[in-house]
mmCIF file of C-alpha atoms and ligand atoms in Angstrom:
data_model
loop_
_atom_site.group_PDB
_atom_site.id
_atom_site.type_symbol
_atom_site.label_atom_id
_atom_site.label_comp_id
_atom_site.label_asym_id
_atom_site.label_seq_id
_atom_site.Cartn_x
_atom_site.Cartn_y
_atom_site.Cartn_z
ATOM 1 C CA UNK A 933 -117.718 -55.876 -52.085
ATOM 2 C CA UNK A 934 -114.685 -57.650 -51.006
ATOM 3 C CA UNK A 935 -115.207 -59.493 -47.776
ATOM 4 C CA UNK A 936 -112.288 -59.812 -44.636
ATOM 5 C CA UNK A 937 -112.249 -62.259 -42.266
ATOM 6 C CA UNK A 938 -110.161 -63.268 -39.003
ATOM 7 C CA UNK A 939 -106.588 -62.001 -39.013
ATOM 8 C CA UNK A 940 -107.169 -58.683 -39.782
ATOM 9 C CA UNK A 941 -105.069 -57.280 -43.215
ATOM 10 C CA UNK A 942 -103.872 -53.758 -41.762
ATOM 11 C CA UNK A 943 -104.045 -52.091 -45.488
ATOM 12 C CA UNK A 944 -107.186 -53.526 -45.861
ATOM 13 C CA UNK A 945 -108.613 -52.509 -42.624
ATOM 14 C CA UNK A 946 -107.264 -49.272 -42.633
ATOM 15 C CA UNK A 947 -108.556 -48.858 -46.568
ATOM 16 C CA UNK A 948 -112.334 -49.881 -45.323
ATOM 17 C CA UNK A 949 -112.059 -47.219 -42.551
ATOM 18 C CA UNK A 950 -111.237 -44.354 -44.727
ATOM 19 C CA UNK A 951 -114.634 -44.519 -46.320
ATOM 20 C CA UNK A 952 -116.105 -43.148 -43.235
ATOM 21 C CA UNK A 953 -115.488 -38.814 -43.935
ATOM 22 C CA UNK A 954 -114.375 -37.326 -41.103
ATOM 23 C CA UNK A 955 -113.394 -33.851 -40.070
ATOM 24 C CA UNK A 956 -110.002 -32.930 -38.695
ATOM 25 C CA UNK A 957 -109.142 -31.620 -35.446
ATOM 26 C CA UNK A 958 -106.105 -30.393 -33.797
ATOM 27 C CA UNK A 959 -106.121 -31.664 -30.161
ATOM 28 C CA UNK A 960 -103.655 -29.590 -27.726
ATOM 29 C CA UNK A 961 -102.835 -29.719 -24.031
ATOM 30 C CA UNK A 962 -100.347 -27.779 -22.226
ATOM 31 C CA UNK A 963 -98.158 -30.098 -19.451
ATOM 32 C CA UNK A 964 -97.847 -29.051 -16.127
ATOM 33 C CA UNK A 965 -94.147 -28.159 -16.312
ATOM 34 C CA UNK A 966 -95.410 -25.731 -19.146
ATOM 35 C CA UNK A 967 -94.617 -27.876 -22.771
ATOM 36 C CA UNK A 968 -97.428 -27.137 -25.283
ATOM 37 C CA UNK A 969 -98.417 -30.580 -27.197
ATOM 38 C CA UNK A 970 -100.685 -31.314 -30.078
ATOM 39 C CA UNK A 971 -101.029 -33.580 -32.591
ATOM 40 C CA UNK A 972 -103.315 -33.827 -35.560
ATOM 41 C CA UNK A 973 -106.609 -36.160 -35.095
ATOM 42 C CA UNK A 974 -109.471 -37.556 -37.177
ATOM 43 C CA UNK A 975 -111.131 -39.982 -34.473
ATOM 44 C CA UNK A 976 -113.044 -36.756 -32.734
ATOM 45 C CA UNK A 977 -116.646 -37.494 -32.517
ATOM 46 C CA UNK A 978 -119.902 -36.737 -30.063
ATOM 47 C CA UNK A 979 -120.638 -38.747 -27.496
ATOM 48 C CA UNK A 980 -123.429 -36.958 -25.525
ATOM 49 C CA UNK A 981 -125.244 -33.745 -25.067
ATOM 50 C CA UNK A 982 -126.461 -33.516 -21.612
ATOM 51 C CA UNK A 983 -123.867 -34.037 -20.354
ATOM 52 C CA UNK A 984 -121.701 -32.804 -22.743
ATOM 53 C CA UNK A 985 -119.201 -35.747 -24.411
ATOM 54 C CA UNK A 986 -117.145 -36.500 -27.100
ATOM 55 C CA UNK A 987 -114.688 -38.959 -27.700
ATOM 56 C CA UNK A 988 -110.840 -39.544 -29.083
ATOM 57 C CA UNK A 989 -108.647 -41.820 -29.669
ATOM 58 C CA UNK A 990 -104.636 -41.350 -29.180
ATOM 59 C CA UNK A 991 -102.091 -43.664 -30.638
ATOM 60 C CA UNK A 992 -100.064 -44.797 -27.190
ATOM 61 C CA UNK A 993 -96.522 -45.248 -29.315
ATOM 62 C CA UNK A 994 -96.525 -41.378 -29.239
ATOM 63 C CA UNK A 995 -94.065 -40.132 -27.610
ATOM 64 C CA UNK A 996 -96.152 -37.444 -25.735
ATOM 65 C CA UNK A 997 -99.134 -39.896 -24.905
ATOM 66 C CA UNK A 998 -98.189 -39.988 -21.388
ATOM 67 C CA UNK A 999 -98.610 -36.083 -21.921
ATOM 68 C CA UNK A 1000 -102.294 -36.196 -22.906
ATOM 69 C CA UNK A 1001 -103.075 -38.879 -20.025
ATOM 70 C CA UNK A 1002 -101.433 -36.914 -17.103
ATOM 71 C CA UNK A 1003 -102.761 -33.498 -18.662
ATOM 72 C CA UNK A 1004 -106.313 -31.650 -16.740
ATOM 73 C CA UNK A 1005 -107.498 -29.935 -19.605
ATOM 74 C CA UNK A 1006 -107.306 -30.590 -23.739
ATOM 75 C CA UNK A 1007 -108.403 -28.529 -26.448
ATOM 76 C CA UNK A 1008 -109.913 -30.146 -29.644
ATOM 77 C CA UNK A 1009 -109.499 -27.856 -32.590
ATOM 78 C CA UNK A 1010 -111.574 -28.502 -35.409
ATOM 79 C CA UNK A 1011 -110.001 -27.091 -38.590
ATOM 80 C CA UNK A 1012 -111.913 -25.095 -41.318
ATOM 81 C CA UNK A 1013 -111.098 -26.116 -44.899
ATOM 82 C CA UNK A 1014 -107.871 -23.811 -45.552
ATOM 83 C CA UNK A 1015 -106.343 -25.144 -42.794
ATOM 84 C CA UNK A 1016 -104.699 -28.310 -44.581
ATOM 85 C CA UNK A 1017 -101.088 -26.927 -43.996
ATOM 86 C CA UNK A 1018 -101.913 -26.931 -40.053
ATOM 87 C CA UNK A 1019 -103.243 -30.664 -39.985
ATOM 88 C CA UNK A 1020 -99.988 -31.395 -41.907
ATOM 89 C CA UNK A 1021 -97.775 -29.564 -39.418
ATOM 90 C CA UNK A 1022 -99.546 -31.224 -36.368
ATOM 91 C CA UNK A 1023 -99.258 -35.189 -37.789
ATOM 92 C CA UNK A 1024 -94.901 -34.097 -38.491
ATOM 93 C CA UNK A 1025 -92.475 -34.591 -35.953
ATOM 94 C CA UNK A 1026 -91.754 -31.511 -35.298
ATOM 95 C CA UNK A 1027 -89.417 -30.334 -32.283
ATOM 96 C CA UNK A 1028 -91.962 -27.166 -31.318
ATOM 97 C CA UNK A 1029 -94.731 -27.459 -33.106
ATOM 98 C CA UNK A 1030 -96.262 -24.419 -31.968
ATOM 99 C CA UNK A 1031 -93.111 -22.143 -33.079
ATOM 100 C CA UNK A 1032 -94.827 -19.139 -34.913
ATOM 101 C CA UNK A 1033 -97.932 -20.333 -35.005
ATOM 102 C CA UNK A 1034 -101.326 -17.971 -33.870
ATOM 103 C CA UNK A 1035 -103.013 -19.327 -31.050
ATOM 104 C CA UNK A 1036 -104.377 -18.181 -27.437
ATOM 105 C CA UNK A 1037 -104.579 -20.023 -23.627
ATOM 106 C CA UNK A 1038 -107.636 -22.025 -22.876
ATOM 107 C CA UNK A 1039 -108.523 -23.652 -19.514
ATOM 108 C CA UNK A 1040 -105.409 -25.472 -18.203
ATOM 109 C CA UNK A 1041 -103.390 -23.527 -20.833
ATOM 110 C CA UNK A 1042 -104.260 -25.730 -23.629
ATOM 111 C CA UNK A 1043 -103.813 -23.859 -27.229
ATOM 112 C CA UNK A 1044 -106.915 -22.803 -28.554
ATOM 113 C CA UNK A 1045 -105.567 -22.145 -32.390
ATOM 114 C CA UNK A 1046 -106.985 -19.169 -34.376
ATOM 115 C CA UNK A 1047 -109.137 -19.845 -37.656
ATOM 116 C CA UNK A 1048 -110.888 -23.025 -36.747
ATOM 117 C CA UNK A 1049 -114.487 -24.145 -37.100
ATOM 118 C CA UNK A 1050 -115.116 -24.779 -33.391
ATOM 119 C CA UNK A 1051 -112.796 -24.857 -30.550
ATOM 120 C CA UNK A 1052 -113.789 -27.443 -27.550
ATOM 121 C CA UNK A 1053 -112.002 -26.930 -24.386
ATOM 122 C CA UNK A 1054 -112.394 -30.575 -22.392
ATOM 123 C CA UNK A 1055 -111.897 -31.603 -19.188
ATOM 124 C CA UNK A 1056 -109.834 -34.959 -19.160
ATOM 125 C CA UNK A 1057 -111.857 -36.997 -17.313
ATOM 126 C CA UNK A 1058 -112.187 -40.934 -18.403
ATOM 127 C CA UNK A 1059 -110.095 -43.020 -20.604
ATOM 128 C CA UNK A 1060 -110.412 -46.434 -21.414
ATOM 129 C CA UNK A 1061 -107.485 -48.644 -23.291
ATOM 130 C CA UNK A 1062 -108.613 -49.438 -26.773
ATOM 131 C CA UNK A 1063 -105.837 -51.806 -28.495
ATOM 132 C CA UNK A 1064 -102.828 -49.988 -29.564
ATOM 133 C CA UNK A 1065 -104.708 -46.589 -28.588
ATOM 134 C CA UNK A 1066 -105.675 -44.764 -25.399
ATOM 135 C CA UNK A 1067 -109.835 -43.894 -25.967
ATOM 136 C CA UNK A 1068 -110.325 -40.242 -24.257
ATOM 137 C CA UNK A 1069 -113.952 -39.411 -23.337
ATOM 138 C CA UNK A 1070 -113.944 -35.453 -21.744
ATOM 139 C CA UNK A 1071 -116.777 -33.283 -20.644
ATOM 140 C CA UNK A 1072 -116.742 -30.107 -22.556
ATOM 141 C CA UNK A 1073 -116.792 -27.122 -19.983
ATOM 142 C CA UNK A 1074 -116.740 -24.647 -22.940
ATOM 143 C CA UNK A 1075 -116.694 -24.210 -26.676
ATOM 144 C CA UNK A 1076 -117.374 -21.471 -29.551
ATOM 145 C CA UNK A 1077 -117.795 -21.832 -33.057
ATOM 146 C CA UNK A 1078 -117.478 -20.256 -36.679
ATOM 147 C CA UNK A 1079 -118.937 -20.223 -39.749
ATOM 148 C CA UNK A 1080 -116.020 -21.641 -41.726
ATOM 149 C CA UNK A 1081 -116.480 -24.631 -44.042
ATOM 150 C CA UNK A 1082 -114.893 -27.449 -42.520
ATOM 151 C CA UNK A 1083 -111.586 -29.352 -43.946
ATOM 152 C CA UNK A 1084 -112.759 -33.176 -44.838
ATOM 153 C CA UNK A 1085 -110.445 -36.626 -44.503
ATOM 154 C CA UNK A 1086 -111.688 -39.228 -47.084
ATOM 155 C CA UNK A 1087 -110.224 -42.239 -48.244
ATOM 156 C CA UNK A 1088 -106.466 -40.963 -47.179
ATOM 157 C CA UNK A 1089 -107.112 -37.548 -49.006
ATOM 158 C CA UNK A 1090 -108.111 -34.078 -47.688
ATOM 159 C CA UNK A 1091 -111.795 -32.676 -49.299
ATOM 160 C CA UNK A 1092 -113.201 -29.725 -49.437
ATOM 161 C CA UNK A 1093 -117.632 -29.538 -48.886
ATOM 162 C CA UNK A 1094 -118.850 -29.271 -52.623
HETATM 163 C C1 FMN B 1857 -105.651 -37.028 -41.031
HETATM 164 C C2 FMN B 1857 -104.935 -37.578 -39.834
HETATM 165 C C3 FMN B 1857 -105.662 -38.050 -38.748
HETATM 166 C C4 FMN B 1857 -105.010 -38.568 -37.613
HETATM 167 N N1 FMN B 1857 -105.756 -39.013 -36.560
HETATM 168 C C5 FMN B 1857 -105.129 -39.515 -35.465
HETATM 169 C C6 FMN B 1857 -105.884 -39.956 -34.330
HETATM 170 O O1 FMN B 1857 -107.122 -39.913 -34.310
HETATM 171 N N2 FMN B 1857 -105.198 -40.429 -33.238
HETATM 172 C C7 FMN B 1857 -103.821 -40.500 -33.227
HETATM 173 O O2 FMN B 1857 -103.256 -40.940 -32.221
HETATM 174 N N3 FMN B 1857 -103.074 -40.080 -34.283
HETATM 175 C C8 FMN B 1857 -103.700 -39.588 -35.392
HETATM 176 N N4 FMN B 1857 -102.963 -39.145 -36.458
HETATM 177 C C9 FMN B 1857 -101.504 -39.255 -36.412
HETATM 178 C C10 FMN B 1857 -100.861 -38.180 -35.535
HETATM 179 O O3 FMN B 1857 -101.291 -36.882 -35.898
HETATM 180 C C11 FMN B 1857 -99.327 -38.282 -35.695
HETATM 181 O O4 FMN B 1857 -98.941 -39.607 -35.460
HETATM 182 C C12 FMN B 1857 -98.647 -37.438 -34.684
HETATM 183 O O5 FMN B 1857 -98.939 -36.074 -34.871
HETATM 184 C C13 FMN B 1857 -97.141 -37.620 -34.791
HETATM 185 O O6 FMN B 1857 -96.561 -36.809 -33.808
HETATM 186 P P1 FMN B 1857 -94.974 -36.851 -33.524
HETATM 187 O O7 FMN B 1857 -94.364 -37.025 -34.851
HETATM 188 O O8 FMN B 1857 -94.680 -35.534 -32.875
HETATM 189 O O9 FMN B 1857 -94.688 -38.037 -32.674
HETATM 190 C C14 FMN B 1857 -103.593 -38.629 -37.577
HETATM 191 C C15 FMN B 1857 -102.852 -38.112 -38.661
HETATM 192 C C16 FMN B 1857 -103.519 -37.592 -39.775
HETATM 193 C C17 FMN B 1857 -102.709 -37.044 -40.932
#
């Protein structure tokens, strides 16, 4: 095992953190002037269960992060394991990115996309700064699930549940 200390090696850190699987979600708000946002995001995870919590983290260079901090309501959009093109299309830069794609309103508007594993529709309630990112903790108000295999982010690469 290699072992890092003090200034932090970027590759390396990043490199270390991609041995922790993940799923991937799609988080999506709508703005109150009516723009639909999203962006592609593997730093979803529970926080609590009564109440309800779970956490995510948002780069703050975006150029819609502003977007997700002003916004009342998000959706987090966990994708099922044929969904690879969609977390591809939400991590692009992409003028629209929801231009002919299948979804449906949630609270406050936010897309809820079609074919996912489990759709959580969250109140934005507390953020915290967290270096270069913005760390979103939300009450979920309401949620559904599937029974679709999830899509899995290891070591830089999508996987599939054997
Ligand atoms: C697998 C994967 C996971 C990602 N997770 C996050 C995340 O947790 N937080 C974040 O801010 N960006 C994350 N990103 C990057 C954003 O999706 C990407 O920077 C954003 O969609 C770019 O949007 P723009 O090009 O419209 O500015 C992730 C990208 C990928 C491919």
């Amino acid at each position: 095992m290699t072992a890092h200390k003090n200034k932090v090696d970027v590759r390396a850190f990043r490199s270390a953190l991609g041995t922790f699987a993940t799923g991937i979600t799609v988080v999506t708000a709508c703005t109150a002037d009516g723009r639909r946002v999203g962006l592609t995001v593997n730093s979803f995870n529970s926080v609590s269960l009564e109440p309800p919590l779970v956490v995510w983290s948002l780069a703050r260079s975006l150029p819609f992060a502003a977007d997700f901090e002003n916004c009342e309501y998000y959706a987090i959009n966990v994708l099922a394991e044929d969904q690879q093109d969609l977390s591809q299309h939400f991590a692009s830069r992409l003028e629209d990115k929801f231009s002919g794609l299948g979804f449906s309103e949630g609270l406050g508007g936010a897309p809820l996309l079609e074919g996912c594993c489990a759709r959580f529709e969250c109140r934005n309630t507390v953020r915290h700064p967290g270096g270069d990112h913005v760390v979103f903790i939300s009450e979920v108000e309401r949620f559904e699930r599937s029974e679709r295999a999830p899509l899995i982010y290891h070591g830089g690469a999508y996987r599939r549940l054997a």
